[in-house]
Short mmCIF file of C-alpha atoms in Angstrom, two decimals:
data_model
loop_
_atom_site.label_atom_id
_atom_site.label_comp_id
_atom_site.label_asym_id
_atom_site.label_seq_id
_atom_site.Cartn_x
_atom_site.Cartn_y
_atom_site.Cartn_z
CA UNK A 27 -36.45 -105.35 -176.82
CA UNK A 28 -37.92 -102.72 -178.72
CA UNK A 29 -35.54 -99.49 -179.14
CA UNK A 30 -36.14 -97.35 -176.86
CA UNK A 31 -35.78 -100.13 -174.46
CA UNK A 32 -32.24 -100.94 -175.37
CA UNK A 33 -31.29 -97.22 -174.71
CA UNK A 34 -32.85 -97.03 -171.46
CA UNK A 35 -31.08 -99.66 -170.24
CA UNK A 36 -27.46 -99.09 -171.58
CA UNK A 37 -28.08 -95.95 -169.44
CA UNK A 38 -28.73 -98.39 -166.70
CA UNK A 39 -25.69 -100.70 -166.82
CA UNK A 40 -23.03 -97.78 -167.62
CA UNK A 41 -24.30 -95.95 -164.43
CA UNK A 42 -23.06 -98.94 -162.04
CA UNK A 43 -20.27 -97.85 -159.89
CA UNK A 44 -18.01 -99.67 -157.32
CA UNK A 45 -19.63 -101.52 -154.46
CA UNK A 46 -17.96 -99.74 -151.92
CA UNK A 47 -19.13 -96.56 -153.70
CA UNK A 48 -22.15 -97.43 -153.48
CA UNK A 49 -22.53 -98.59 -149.84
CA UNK A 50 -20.95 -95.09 -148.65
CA UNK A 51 -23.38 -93.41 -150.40
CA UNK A 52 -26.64 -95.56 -150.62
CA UNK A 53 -28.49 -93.88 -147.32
CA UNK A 54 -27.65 -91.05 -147.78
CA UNK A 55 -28.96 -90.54 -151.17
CA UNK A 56 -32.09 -92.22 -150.25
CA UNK A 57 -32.44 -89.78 -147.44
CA UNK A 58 -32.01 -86.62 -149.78
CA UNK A 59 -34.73 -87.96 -152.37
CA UNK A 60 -36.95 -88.93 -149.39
CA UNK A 61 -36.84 -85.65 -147.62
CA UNK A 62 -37.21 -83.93 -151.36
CA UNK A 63 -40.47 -86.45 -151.61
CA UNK A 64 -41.80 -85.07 -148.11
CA UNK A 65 -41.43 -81.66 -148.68
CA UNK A 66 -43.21 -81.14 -152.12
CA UNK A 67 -45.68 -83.74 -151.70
CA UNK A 68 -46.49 -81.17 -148.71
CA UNK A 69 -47.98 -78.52 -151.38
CA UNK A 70 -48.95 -81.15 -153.96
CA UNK A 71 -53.08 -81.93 -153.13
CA UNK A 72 -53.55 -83.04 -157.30
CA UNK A 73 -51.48 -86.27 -156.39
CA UNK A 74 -54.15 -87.35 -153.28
CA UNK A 75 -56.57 -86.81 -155.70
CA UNK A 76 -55.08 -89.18 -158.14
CA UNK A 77 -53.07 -91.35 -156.36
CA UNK A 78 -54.89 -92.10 -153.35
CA UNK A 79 -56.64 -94.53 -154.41
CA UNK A 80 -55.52 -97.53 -156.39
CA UNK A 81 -58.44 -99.72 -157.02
CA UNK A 82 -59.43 -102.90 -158.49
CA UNK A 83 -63.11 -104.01 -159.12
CA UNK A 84 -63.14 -106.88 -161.34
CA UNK A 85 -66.08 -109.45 -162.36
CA UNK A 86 -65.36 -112.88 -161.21
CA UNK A 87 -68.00 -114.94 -162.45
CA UNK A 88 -66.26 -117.23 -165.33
CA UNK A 89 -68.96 -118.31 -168.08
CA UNK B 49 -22.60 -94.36 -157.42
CA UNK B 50 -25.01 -94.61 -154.83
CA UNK B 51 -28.45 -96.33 -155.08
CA UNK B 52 -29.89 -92.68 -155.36
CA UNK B 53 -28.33 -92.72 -159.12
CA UNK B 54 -31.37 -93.70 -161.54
CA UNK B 55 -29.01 -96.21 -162.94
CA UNK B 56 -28.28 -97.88 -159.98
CA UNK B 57 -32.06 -97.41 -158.22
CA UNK B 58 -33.59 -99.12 -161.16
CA UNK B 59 -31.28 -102.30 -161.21
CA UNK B 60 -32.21 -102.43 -157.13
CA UNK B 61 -35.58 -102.17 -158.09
CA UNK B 62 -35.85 -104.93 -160.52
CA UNK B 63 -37.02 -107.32 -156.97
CA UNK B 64 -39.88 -104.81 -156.66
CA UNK B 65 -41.36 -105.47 -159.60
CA UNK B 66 -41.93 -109.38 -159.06
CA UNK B 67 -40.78 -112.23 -156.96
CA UNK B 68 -38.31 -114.88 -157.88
CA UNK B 69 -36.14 -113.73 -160.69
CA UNK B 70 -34.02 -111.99 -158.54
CA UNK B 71 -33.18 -112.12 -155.20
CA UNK B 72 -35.85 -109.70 -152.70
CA UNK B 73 -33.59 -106.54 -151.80
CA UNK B 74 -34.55 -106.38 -148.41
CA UNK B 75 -31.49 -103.71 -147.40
CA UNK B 76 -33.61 -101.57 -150.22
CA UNK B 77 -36.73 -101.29 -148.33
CA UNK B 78 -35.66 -101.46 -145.01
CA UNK B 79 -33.76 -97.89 -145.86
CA UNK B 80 -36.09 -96.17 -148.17
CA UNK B 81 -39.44 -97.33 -145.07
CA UNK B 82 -36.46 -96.17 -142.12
CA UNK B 83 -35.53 -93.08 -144.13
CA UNK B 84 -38.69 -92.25 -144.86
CA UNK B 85 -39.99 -92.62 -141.02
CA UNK B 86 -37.11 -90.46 -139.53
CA UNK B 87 -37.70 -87.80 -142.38
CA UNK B 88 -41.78 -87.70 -141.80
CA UNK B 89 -41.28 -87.80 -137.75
CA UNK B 90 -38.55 -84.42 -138.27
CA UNK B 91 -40.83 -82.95 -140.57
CA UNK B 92 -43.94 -83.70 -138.15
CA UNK B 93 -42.07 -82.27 -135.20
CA UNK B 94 -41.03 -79.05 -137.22
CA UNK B 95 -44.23 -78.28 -138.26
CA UNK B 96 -46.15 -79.88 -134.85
CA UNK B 97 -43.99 -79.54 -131.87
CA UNK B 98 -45.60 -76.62 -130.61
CA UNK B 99 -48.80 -77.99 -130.51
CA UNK B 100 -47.68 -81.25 -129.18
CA UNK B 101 -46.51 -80.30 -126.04
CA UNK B 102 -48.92 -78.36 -124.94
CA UNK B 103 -51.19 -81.31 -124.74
CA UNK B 104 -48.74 -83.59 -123.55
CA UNK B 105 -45.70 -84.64 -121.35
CA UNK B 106 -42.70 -86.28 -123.19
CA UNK B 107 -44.07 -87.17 -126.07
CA UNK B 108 -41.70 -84.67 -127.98
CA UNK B 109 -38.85 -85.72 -126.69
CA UNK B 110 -39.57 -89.56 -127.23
CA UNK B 111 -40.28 -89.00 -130.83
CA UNK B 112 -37.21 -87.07 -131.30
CA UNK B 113 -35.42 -90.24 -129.38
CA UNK B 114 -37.04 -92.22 -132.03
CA UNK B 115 -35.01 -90.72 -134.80
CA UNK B 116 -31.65 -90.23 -132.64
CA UNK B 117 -31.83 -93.61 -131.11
CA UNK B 118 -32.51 -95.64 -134.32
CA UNK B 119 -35.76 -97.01 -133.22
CA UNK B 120 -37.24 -95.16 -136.24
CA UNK B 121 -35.46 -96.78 -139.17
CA UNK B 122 -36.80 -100.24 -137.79
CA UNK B 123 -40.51 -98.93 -138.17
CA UNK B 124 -41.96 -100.98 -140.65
CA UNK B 125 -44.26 -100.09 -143.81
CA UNK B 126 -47.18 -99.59 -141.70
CA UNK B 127 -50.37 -96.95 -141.29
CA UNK B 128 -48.85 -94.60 -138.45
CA UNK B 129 -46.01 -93.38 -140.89
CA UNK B 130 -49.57 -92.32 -143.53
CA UNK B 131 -51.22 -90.30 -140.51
CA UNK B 132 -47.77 -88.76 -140.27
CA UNK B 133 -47.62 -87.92 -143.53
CA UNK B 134 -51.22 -86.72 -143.69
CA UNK B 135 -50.32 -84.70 -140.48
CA UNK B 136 -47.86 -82.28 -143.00
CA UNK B 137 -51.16 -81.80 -145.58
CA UNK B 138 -53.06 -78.60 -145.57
CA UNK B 139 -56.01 -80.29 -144.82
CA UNK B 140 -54.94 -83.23 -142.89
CA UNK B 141 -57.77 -86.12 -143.49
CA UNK B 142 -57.12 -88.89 -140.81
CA UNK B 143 -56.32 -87.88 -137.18
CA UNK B 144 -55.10 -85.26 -135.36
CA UNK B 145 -51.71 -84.48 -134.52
CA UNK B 146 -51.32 -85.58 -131.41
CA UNK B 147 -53.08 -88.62 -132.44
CA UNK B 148 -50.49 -89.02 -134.87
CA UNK B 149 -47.76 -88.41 -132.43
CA UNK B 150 -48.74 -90.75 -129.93
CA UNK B 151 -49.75 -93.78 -131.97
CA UNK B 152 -45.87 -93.54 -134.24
CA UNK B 153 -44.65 -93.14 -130.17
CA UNK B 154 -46.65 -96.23 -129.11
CA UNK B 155 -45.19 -98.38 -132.34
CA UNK B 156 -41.72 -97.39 -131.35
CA UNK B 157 -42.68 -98.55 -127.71
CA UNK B 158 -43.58 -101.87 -129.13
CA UNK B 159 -39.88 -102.20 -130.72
CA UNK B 160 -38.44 -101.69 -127.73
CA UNK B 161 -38.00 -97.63 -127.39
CA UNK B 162 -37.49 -97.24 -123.65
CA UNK B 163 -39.26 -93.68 -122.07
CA UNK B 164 -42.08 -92.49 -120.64
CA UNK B 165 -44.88 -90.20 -122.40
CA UNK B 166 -48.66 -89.13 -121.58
CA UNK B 167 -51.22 -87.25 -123.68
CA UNK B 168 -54.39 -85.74 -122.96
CA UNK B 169 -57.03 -85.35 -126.25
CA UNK B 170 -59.31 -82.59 -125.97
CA UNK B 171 -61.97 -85.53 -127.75
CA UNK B 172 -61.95 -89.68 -126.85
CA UNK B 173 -59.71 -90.57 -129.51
CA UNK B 174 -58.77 -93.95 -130.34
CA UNK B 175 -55.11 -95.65 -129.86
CA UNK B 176 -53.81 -98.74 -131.85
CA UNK B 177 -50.34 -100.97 -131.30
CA UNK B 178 -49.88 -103.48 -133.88
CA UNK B 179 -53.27 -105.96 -133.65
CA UNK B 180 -54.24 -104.25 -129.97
CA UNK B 181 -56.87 -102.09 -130.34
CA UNK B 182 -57.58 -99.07 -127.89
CA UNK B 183 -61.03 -97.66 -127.44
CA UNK B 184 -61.50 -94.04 -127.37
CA UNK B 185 -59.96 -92.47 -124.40
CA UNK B 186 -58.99 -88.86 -123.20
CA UNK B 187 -55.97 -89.83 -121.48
CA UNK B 188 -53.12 -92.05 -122.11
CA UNK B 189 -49.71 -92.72 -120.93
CA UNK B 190 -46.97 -94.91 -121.72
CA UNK B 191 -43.58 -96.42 -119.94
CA UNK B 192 -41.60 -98.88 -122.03
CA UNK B 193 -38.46 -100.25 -120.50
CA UNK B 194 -37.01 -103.75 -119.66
CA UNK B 195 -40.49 -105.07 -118.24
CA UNK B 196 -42.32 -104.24 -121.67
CA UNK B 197 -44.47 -101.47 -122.53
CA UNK B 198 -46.81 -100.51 -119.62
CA UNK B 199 -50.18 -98.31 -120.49
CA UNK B 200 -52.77 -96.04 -118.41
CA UNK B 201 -55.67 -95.32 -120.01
CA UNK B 202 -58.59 -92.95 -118.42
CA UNK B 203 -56.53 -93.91 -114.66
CA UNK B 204 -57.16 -98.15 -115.51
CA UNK B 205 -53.49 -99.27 -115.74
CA UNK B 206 -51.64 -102.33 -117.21
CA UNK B 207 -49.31 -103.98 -119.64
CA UNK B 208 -50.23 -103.60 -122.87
CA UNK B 209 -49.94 -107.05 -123.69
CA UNK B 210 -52.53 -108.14 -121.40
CA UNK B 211 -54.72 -105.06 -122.33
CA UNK B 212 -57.44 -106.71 -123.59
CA UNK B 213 -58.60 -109.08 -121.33
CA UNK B 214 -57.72 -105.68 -118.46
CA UNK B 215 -59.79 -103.46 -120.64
CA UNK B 216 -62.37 -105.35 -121.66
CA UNK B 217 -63.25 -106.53 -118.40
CA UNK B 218 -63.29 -103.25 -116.97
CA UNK B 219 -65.45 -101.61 -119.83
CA UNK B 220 -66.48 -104.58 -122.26
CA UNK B 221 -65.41 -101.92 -124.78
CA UNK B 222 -62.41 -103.01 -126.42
CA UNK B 223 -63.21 -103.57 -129.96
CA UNK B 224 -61.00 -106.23 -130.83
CA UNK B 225 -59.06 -106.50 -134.23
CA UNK B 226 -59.02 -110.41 -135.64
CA UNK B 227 -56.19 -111.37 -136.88
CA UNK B 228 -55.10 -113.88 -139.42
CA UNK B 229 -51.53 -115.25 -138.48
CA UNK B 230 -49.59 -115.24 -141.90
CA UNK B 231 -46.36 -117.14 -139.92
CA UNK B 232 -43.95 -114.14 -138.84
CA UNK B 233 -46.51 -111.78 -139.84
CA UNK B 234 -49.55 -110.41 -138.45
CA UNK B 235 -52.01 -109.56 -140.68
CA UNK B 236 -54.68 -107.57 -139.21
CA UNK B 237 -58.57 -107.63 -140.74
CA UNK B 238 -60.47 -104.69 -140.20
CA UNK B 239 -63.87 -104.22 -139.82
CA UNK B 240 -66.11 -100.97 -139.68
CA UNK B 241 -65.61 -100.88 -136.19
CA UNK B 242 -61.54 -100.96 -136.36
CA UNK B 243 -61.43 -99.19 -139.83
CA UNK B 244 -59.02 -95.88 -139.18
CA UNK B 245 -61.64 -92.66 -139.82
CA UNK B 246 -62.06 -91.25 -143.30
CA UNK B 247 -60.46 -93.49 -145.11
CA UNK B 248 -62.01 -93.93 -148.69
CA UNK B 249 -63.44 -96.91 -148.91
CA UNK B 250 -66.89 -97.57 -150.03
CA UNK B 251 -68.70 -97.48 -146.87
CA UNK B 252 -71.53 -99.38 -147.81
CA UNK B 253 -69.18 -102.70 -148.35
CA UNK B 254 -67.51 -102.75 -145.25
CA UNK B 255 -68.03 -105.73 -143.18
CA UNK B 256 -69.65 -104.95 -139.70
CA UNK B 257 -67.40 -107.58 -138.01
CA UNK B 258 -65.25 -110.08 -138.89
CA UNK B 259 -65.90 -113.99 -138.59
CA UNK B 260 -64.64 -116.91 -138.25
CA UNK B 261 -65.08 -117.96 -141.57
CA UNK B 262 -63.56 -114.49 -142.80
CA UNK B 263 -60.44 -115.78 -141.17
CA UNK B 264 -60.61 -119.01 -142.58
CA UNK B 265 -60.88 -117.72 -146.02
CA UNK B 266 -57.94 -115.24 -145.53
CA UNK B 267 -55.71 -118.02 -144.20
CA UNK B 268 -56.61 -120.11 -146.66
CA UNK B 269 -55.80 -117.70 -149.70
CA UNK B 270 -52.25 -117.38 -147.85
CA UNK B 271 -52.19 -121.10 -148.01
CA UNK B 272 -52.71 -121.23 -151.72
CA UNK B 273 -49.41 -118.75 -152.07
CA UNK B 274 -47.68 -121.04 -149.79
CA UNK B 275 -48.26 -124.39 -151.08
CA UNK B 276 -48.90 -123.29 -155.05
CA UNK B 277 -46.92 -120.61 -155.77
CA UNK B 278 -44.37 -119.98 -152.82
CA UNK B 279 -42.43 -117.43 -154.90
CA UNK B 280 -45.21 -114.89 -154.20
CA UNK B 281 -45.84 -115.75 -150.78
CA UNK B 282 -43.08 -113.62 -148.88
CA UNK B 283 -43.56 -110.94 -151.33
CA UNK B 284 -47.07 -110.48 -150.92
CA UNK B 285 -46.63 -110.40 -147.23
CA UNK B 286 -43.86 -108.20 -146.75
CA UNK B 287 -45.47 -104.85 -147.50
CA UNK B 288 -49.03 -105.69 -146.20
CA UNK B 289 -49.83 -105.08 -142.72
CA UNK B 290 -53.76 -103.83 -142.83
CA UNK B 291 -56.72 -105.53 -144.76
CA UNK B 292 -60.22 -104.14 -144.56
CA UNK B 293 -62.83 -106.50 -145.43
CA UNK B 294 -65.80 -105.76 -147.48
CA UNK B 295 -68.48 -107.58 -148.30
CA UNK B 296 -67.54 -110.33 -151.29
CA UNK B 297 -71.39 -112.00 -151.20
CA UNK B 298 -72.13 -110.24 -154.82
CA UNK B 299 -69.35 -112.02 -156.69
CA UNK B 300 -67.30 -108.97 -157.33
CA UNK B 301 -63.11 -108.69 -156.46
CA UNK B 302 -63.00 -105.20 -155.04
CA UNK B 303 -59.87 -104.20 -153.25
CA UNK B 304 -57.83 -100.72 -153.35
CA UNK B 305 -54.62 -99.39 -151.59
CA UNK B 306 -53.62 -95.70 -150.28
CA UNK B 307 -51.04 -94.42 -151.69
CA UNK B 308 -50.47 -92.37 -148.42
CA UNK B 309 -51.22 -95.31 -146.10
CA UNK B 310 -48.33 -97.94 -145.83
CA UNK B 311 -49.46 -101.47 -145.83
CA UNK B 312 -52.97 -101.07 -145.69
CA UNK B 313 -55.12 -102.47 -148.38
CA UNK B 314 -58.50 -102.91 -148.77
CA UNK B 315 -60.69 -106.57 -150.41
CA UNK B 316 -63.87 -108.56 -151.00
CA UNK B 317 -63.91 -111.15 -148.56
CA UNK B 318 -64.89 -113.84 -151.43
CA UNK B 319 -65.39 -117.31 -150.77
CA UNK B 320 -62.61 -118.35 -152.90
CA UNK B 321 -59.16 -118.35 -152.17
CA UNK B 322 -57.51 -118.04 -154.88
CA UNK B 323 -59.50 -115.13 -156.26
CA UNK B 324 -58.40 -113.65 -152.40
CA UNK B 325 -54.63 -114.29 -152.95
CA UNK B 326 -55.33 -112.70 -156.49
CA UNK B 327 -56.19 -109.54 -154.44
CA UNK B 328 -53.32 -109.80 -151.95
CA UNK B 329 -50.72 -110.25 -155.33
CA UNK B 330 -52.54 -107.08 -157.03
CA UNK B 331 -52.26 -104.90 -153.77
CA UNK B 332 -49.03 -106.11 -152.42
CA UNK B 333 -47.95 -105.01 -156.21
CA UNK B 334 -49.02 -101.23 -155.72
CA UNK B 335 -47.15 -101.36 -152.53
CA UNK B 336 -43.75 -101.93 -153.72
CA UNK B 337 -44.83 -99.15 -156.41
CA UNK B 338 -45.52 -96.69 -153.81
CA UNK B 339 -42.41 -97.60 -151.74
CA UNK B 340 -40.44 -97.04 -155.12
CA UNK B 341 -42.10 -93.89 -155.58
CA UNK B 342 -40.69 -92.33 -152.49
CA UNK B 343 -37.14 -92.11 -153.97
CA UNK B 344 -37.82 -91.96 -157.82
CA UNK B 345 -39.95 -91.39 -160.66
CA UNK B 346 -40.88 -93.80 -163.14
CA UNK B 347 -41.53 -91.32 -165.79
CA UNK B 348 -40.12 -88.12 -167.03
CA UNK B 349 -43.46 -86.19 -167.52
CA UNK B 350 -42.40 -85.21 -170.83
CA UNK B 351 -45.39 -87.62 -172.07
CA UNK B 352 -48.87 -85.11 -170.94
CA UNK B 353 -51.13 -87.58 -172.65
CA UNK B 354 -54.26 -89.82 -171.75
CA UNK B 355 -53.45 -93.36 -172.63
CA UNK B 356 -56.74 -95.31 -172.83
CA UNK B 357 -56.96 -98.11 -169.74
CA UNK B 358 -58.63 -101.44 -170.23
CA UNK B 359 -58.72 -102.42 -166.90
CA UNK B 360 -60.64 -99.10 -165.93
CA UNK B 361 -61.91 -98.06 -169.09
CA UNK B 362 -60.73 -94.55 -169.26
CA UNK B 363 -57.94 -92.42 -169.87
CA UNK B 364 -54.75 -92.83 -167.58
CA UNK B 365 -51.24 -90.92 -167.42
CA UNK B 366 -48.42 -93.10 -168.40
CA UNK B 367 -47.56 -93.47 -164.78
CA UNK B 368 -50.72 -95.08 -163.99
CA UNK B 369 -50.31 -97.19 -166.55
CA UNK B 370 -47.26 -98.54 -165.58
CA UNK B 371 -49.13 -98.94 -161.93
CA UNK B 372 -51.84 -100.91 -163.34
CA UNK B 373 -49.64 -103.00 -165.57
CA UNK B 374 -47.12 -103.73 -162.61
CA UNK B 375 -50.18 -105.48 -160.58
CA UNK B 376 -51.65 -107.00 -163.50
CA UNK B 377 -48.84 -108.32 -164.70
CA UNK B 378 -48.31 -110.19 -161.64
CA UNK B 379 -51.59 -111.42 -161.18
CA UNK B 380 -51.36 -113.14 -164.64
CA UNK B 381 -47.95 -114.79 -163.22
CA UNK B 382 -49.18 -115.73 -160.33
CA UNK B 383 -52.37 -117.72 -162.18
CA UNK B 384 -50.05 -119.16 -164.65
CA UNK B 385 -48.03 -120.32 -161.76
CA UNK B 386 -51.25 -121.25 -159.67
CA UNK B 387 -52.81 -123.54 -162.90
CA UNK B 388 -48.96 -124.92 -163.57
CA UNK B 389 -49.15 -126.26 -159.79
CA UNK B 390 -52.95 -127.11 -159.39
CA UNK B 391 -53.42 -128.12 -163.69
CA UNK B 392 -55.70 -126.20 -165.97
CA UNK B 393 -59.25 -125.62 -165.30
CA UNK B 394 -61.70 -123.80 -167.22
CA UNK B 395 -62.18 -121.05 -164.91
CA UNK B 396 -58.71 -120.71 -164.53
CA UNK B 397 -58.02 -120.44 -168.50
CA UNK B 398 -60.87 -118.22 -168.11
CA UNK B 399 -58.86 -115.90 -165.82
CA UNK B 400 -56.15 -115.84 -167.48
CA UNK B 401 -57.39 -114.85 -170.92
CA UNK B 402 -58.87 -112.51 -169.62
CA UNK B 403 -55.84 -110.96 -167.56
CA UNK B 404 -53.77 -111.52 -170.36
CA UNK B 405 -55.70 -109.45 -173.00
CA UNK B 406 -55.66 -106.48 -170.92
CA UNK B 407 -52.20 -107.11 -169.70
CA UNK B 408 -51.03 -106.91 -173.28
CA UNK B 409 -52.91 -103.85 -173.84
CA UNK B 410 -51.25 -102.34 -170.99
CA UNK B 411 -47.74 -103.23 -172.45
CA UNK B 412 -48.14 -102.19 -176.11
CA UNK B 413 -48.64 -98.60 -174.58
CA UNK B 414 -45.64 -98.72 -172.22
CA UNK B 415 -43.51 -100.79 -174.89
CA UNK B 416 -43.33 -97.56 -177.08
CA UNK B 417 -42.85 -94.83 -174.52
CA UNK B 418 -39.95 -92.99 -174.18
CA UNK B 419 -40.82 -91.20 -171.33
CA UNK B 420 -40.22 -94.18 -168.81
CA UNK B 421 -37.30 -93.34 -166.71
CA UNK B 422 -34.58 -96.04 -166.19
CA UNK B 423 -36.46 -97.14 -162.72
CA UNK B 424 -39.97 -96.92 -165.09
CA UNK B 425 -38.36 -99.02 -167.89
CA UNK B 426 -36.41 -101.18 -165.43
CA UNK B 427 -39.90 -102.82 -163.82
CA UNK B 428 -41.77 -102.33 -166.81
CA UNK B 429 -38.97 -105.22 -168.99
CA UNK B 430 -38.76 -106.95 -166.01
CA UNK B 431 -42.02 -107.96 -166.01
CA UNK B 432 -42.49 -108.54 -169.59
CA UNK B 433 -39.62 -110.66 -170.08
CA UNK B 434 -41.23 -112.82 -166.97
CA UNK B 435 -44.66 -112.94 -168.99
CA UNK B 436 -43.04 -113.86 -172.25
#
């Protein structure tokens, strides 16, 4: 795992916290984010313009 | 710390990026899809409610029962929560309003929402429930209750169930939806005739109508997940609910997703299933990205730069990167798995050379970026350690 790798997830494990910790709070925070999500993606046009469209056009013919 | 924490998001997360090395999180996206249906319907209402009533009778108030009653958080990662969403855009692209309002209040009907509603459009707009597909009307109204949900349209009533064979033999003008019955699932194939308006897809593909065949080769690319690699067979049909079928007759794969419409996807009906379920693992892949993209971001933004993209061929934030990696990634997986079950073939090695050069491309840009959040990072080394 190349460096940075190892540092982004030894931020990952060391932010685990109880079970029951996180079963309290688990909708909640979803909720918050979510509603953050809805209301700036509100003003936000550039991201239909670059986002809307994922595509994938790919030439199948083997030779 | 909740599942909101970074930390704790992008260990959840790990089952979005790819089937079988850990267990699905299903509690995951049931909440972030119900959280994100009672937030859009509040936000809708704030911004709509006004103009909602006015054109209709109890509409409002079963859309707010929606969220109060719980019937919301069981919506599923489907279209109506997208022409919510686009219904809180300056310039909303896909349906009115009330549109908006009444087909979300006919898919909480469906799950068993008891109430009554109606609606008047000042234009024949169209109505959809799951594979039953309304022709345009000015009037509608709805009672759901213990004997199922019960619909008027233009004064002709019945159940909805039955609607079809009531409508069409009243106005031969239903404009039926074929489906392609992926076990619990429905899948339903669109053709120009069903396809929601506006939607970006190249127009010129579209298929007029679907066939029996068209069916046939869907089903049978969902049998190829089944029997050869059953890992991605669940996963691929979770978040997919729509497919619009172009026209596959010039040996191309085309298919594309909307990142503001849930579970609708768009694909070349090829001849070849494989190929097909190769589409289905690629689009099913950008819709766990979008659902993780509702509640955090995979990057920092600290990194402003253009990476060059093999599979397009131009320059790409590191974001899209990781998008296009993510689907590749598990389209190479799901070959390797395919030509373990089936045995190599020279097309296949083909296809997987191929996949695998660009896949690799893909990684040595995200391998050295420290801009990748913990949720970035988190499906970015899950999917390399599964390709190693």
């Amino acid at each position: 795992m190349a460096a940075n790798g190892e540092l982004h997830m030894d931020k990952v494990e060391a932010s685990v916290g109880s079970e029951s910790v996180r079963e309290l709070q688990a909708e909640t925070e979803i909720k918050s984010r979510i509603l953050a999500k809805i209301a700036a993606d509100v003003h936000d046009k550039a991201e239909l313009q670059t986002y809307d469209r994922g595509s994938h056009d790919r030439y199948t013919k083997s030779p | 710390m909740a599942v909101g924490d970074i930390g704790e998001l992008a260990l959840r997360a790990r089952s979005f990026a790819l089937p079988g090395a850990q267990k699905f999180d299903c509690r995951l996206l049931d909440d972030i899809v119900g959280s994100y249906a009672e937030g859009l319907i509040a936000a809708f209402l704030a911004r709509h409610e006004q103009e909602i009533a006015g054109d209709s009778a109890g509409l409002v108030a079963f859309l707010q029962h929606g969220v109060s009653g719980g019937a919301a958080r069981r919506l599923q990662w489907q279209i109506e929560l997208g022409f919510l969403r686009d219904s809180l855009l300056p310039k909303p692209r896909y349906c009115t309003p009330l549109q908006s309002a009444a087909l979300v209040a006919l898919a909480l009907a469906r799950l068993g929402q008891d109430g009554s509603w109606e609606c008047c459009f000042r234009h024949p707009a169209s109505l959809r429930a799951g594979e039953i597909f309304i022709p345009q009307a000015r009037q509608f109204a709805v009672h759901a209750g213990s004997g199922g949900v019960q619909i008027t349209v233009n004064g002709a009533s019945g159940d909805l169930q039955y609607l079809p064979e009531w409508y069409g033999a009243a106005a031969n003008s239903l404009v039926a939806i074929a489906t392609a019955d992926a076990d619990d699932r429905v899948l339903c194939l669109l053709s120009r005739s069903a396809l929601p308006q506006n939607v970006l897809v190249d127009q010129q593909f579209v298929l007029d109508e679907i066939a029996s065949e068209h069916c046939g080769r869907f089903s049978a690319a969902i049998d190829v997940l089944g029997t050869h690699v059953p890992i991605y067979r669940d996963w691929v049909k979770r978040p997919l609910r729509d497919v619009i079928l172009l026209d596959g007759s010039d040996g191309r794969l085309r298919s594309g997703s909307f990142s503001r419409l849930p579970g609708t996807i768009y694909l070349s009906a090829v001849d070849h299933p494989a190929r097909l379920a190769e589409m289905l693992v690629h689009e099913a892949s950008h819709q766990y990205f979008h659902v993780l993209s509702l509640v955090g971001d995979v990057d920092d933004g600290s990194d402003k730069a253009e990476h060059f993209s093999p599979v397009v061929k131009e320059g790409r934030s590191i974001r899209m990167i990781l998008f296009a990696y993510h689907a590749f990634a598990n389209v190479l997986r799901f070959y390797r798995l395919y030509r373990d079950a089936i045995g190599p073939t020279a097309s296949l090695e083909h296809d997987c050379a191929e996949i695998e050069r660009d896949v690799r491309e893909l990684e040595a840009i995200l391998a050295d970026n420290r801009s990748l959040t913990p949720l970035g990072w988190s499906i970015f080394a899950e999917l390399r350690s599964a390709l190693q």
